[in-house]
PDB file of C-alpha atoms in Angstrom:
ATOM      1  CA  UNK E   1     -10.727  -8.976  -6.192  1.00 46.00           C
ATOM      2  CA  UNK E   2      -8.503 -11.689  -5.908  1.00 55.00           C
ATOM      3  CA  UNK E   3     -10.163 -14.126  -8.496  1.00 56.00           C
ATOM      4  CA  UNK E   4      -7.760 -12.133 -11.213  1.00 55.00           C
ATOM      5  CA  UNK E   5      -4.785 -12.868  -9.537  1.00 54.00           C
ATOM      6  CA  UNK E   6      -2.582 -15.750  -9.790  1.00 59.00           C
ATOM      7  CA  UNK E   7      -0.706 -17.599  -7.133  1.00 65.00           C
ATOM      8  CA  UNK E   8       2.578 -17.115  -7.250  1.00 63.00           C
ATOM      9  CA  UNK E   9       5.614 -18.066  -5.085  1.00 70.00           C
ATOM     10  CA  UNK E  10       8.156 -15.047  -4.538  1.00 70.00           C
ATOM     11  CA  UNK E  11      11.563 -15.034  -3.008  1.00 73.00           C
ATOM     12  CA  UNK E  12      12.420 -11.233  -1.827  1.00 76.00           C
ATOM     13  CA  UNK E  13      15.771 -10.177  -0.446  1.00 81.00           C
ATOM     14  CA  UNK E  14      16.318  -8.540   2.806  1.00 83.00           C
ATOM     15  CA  UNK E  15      16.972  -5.426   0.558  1.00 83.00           C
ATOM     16  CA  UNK E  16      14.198  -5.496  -1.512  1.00 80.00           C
ATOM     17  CA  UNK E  17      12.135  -6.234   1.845  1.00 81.00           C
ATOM     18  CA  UNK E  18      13.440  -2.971   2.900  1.00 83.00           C
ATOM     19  CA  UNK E  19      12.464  -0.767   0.311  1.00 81.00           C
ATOM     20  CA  UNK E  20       8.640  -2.331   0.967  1.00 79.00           C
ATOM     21  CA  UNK E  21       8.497  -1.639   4.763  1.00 81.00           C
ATOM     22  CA  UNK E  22       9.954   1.852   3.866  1.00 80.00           C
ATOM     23  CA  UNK E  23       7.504   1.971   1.303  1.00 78.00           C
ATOM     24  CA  UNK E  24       4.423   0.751   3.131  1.00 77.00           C
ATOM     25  CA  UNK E  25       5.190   2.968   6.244  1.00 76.00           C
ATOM     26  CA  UNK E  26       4.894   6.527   3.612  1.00 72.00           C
ATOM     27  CA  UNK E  27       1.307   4.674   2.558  1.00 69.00           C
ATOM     28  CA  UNK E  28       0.325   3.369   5.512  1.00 68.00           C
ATOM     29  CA  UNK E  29      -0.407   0.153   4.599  1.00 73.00           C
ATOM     30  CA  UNK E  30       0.831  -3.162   4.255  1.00 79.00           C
ATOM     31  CA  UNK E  31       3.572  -5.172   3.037  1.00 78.00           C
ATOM     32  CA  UNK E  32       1.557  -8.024   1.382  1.00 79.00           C
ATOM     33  CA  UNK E  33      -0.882  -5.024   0.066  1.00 79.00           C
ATOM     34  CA  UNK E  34       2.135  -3.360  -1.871  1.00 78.00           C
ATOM     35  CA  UNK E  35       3.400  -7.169  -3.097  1.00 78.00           C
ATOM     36  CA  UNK E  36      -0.362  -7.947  -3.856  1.00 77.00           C
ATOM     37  CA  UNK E  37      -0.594  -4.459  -6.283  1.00 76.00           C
ATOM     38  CA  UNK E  38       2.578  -5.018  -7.958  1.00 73.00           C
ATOM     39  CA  UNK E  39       1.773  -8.705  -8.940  1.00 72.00           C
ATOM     40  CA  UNK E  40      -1.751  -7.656 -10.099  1.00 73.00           C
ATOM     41  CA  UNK E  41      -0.284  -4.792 -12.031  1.00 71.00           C
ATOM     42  CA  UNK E  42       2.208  -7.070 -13.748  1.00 67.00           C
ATOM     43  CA  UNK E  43      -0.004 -10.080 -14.985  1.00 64.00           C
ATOM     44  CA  UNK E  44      -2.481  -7.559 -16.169  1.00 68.00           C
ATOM     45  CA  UNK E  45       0.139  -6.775 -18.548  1.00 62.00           C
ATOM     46  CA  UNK E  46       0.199 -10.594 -19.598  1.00 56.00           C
ATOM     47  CA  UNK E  47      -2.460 -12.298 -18.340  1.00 47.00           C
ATOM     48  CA  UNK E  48      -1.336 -15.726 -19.971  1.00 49.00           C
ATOM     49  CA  UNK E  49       2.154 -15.412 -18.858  1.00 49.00           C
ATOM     50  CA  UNK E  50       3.512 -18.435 -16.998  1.00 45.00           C
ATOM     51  CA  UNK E  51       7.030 -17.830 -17.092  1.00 46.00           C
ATOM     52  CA  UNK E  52       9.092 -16.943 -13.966  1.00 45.00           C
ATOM     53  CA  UNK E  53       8.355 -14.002 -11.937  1.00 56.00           C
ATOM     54  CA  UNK E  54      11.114 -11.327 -12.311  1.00 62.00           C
ATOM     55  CA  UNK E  55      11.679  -8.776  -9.655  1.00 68.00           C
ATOM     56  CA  UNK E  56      12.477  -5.640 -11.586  1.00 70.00           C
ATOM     57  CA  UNK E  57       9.367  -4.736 -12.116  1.00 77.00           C
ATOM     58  CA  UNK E  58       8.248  -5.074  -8.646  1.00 78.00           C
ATOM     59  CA  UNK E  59      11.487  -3.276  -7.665  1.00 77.00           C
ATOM     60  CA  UNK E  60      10.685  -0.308 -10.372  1.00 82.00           C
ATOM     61  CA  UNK E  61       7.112   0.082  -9.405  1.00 84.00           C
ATOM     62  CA  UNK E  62       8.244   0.653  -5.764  1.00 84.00           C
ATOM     63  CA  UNK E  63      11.296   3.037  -6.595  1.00 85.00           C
ATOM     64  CA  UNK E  64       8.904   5.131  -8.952  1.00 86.00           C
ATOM     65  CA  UNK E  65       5.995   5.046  -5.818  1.00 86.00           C
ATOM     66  CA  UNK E  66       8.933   6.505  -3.885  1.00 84.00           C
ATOM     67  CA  UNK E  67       9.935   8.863  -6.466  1.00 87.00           C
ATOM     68  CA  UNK E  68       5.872   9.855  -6.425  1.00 87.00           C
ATOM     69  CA  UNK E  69       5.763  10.453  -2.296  1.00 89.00           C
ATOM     70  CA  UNK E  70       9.138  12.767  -2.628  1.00 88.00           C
ATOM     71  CA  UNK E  71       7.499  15.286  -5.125  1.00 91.00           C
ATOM     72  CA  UNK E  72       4.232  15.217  -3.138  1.00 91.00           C
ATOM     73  CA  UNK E  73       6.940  16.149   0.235  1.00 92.00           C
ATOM     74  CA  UNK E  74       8.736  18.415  -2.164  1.00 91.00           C
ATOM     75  CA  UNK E  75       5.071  20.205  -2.852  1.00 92.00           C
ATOM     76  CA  UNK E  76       3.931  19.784   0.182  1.00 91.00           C
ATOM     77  CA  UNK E  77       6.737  21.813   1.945  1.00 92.00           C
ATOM     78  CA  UNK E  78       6.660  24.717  -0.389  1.00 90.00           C
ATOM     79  CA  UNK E  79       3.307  25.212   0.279  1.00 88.00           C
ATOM     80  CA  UNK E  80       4.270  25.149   4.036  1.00 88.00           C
ATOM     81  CA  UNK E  81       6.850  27.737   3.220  1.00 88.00           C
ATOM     82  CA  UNK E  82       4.243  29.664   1.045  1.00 88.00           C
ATOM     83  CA  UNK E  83       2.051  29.944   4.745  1.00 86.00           C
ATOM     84  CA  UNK E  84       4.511  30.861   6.787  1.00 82.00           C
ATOM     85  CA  UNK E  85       5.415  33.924   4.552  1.00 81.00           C
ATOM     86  CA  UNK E  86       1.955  34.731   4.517  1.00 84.00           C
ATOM     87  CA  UNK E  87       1.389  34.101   7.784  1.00 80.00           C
ATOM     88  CA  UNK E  88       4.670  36.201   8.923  1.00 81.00           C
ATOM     89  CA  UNK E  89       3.395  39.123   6.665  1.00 82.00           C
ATOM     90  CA  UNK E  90       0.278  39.491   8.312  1.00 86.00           C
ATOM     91  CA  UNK E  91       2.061  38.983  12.217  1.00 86.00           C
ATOM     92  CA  UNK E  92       4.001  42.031  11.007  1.00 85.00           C
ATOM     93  CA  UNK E  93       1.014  43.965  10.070  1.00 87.00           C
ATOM     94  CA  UNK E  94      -0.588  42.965  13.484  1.00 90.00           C
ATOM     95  CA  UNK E  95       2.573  44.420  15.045  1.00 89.00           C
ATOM     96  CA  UNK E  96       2.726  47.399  13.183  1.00 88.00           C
ATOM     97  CA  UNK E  97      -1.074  48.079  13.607  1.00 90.00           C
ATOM     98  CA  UNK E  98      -0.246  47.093  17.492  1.00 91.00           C
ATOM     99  CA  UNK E  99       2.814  49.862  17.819  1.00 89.00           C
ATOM    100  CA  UNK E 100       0.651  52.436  16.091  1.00 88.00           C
ATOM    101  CA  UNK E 101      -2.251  52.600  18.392  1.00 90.00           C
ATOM    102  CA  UNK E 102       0.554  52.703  20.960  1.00 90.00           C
ATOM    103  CA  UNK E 103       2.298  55.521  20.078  1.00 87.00           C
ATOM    104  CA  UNK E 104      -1.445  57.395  19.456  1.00 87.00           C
ATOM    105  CA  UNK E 105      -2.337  56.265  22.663  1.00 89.00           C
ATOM    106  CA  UNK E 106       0.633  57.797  24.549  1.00 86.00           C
ATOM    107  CA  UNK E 107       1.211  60.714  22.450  1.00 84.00           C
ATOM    108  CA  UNK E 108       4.815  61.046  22.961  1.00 86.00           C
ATOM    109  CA  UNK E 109       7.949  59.244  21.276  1.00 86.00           C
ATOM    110  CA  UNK E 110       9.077  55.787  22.709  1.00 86.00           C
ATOM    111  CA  UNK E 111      11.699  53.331  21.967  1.00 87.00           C
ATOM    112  CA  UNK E 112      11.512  50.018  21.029  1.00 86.00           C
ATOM    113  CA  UNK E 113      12.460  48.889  24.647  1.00 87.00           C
ATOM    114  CA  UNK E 114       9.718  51.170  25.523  1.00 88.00           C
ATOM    115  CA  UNK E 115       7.168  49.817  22.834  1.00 88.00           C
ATOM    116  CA  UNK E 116       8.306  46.154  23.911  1.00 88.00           C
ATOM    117  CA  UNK E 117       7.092  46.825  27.717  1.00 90.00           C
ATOM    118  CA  UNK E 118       3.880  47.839  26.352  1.00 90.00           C
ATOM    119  CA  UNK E 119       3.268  45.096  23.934  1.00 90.00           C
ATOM    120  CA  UNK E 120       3.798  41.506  23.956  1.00 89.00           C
ATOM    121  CA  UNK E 121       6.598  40.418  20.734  1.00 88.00           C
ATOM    122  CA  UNK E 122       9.424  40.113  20.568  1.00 88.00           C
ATOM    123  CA  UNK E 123      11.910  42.903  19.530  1.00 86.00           C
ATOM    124  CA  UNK E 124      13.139  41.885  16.138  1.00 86.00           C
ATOM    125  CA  UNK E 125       9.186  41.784  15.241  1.00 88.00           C
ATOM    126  CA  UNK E 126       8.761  45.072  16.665  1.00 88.00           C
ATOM    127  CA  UNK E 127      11.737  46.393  14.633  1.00 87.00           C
ATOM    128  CA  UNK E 128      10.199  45.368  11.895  1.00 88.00           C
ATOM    129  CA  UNK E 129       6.501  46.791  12.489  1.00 88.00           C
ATOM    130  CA  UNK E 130       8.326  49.965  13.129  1.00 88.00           C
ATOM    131  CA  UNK E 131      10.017  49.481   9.431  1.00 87.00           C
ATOM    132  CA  UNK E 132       6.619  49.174   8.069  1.00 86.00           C
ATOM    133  CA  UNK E 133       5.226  52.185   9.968  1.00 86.00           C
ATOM    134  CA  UNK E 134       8.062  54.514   8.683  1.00 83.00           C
ATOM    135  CA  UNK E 135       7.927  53.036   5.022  1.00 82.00           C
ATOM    136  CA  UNK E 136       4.083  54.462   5.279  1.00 81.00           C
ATOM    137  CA  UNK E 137       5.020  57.678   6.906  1.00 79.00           C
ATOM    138  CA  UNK E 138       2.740  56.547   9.524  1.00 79.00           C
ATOM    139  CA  UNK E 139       5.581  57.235  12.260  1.00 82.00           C
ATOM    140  CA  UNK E 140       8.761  59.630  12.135  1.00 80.00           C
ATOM    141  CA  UNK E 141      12.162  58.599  14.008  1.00 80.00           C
ATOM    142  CA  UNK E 142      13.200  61.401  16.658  1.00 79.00           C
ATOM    143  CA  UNK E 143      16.852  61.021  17.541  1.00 77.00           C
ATOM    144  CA  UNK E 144      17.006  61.140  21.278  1.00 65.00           C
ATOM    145  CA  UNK E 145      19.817  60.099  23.232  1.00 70.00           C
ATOM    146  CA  UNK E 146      21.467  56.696  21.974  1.00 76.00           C
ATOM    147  CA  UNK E 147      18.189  55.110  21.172  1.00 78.00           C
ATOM    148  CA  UNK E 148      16.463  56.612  18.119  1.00 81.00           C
ATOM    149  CA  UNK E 149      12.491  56.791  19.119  1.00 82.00           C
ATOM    150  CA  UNK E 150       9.685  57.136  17.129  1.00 73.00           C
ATOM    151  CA  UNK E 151       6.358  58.920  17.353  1.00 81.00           C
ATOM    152  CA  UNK E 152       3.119  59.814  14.866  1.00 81.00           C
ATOM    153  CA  UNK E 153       3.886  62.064  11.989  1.00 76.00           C
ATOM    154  CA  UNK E 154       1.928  65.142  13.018  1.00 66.00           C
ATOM    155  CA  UNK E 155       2.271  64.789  16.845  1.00 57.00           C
TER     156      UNK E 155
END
């Protein structure tokens, strides 16, 4: 591999040194490795070339490697957004499902303080398994008291 390289004497700046640790650390390689690929890649674009070694296109390949790793990040969390909808969506079903077989079980109406002594969430989830319930017409709210309760439509 390195019989198509040339040898080459390179002064880089603390700044420039910088950008290739920060650079190396997102690849998990090395800092020779990344100097290494960026020399290859620019005598293979003029083989013959003896004329001094400029920078800039060390420096660009590195910025656009950079630019590379952010988009992959960028994707990378919207995908993790992506699964924690989903994964919310089907917690909330789980809940729902939970409260339901609850309020079969115990054939009467309860509250959500009553649900939450039963089950195990928390009760912002449970307020929202009992949304879900009542968009289905699984459950009906019964106004009792200050808290509004809920039982099975039909019970």
């Amino acid at each position: 591999m390195r019989d198509n390289l040339k040898k080459a004497n390179v002064v880089l700046t603390k700044d420039l040194i910088d950008q290739i640790d920060e650079k190396k650390n997102h690849h998990h390689g090395s800092r020779s490795q990344l100097i290494r690929q960026a020399l290859a890649e620019y005598f293979d674009g003029n083989p013959e070339s003896d004329t001094k070694l400029c920078l800039k296109p060390i420096r660009k390949k590195l910025e656009s490697v950079g630019d590379s790793i952010d988009e992959i990040q960028n994707e990378l969390q919207w995908f993790d957004k992506k699964i924690d909808a989903i994964t919310s969506r089907e917690m909330i079903r789980k809940v729902s499902e939970d409260i339901e077989k609850l309020l079969l079980e115990k054939e009467e109406p309860l509250s959500v303080p009553d649900i939450g002594e039963h089950l195990p969430y928390e009760q912002n989830e449970l307020l929202r398994g009992v949304e879900i319930l009542e968009d289905r017409f699984t459950v009906v709210r019964v106004e009792q008291g200050k808290l509004p309760k809920w039982k099975i439509r039909g019970n």
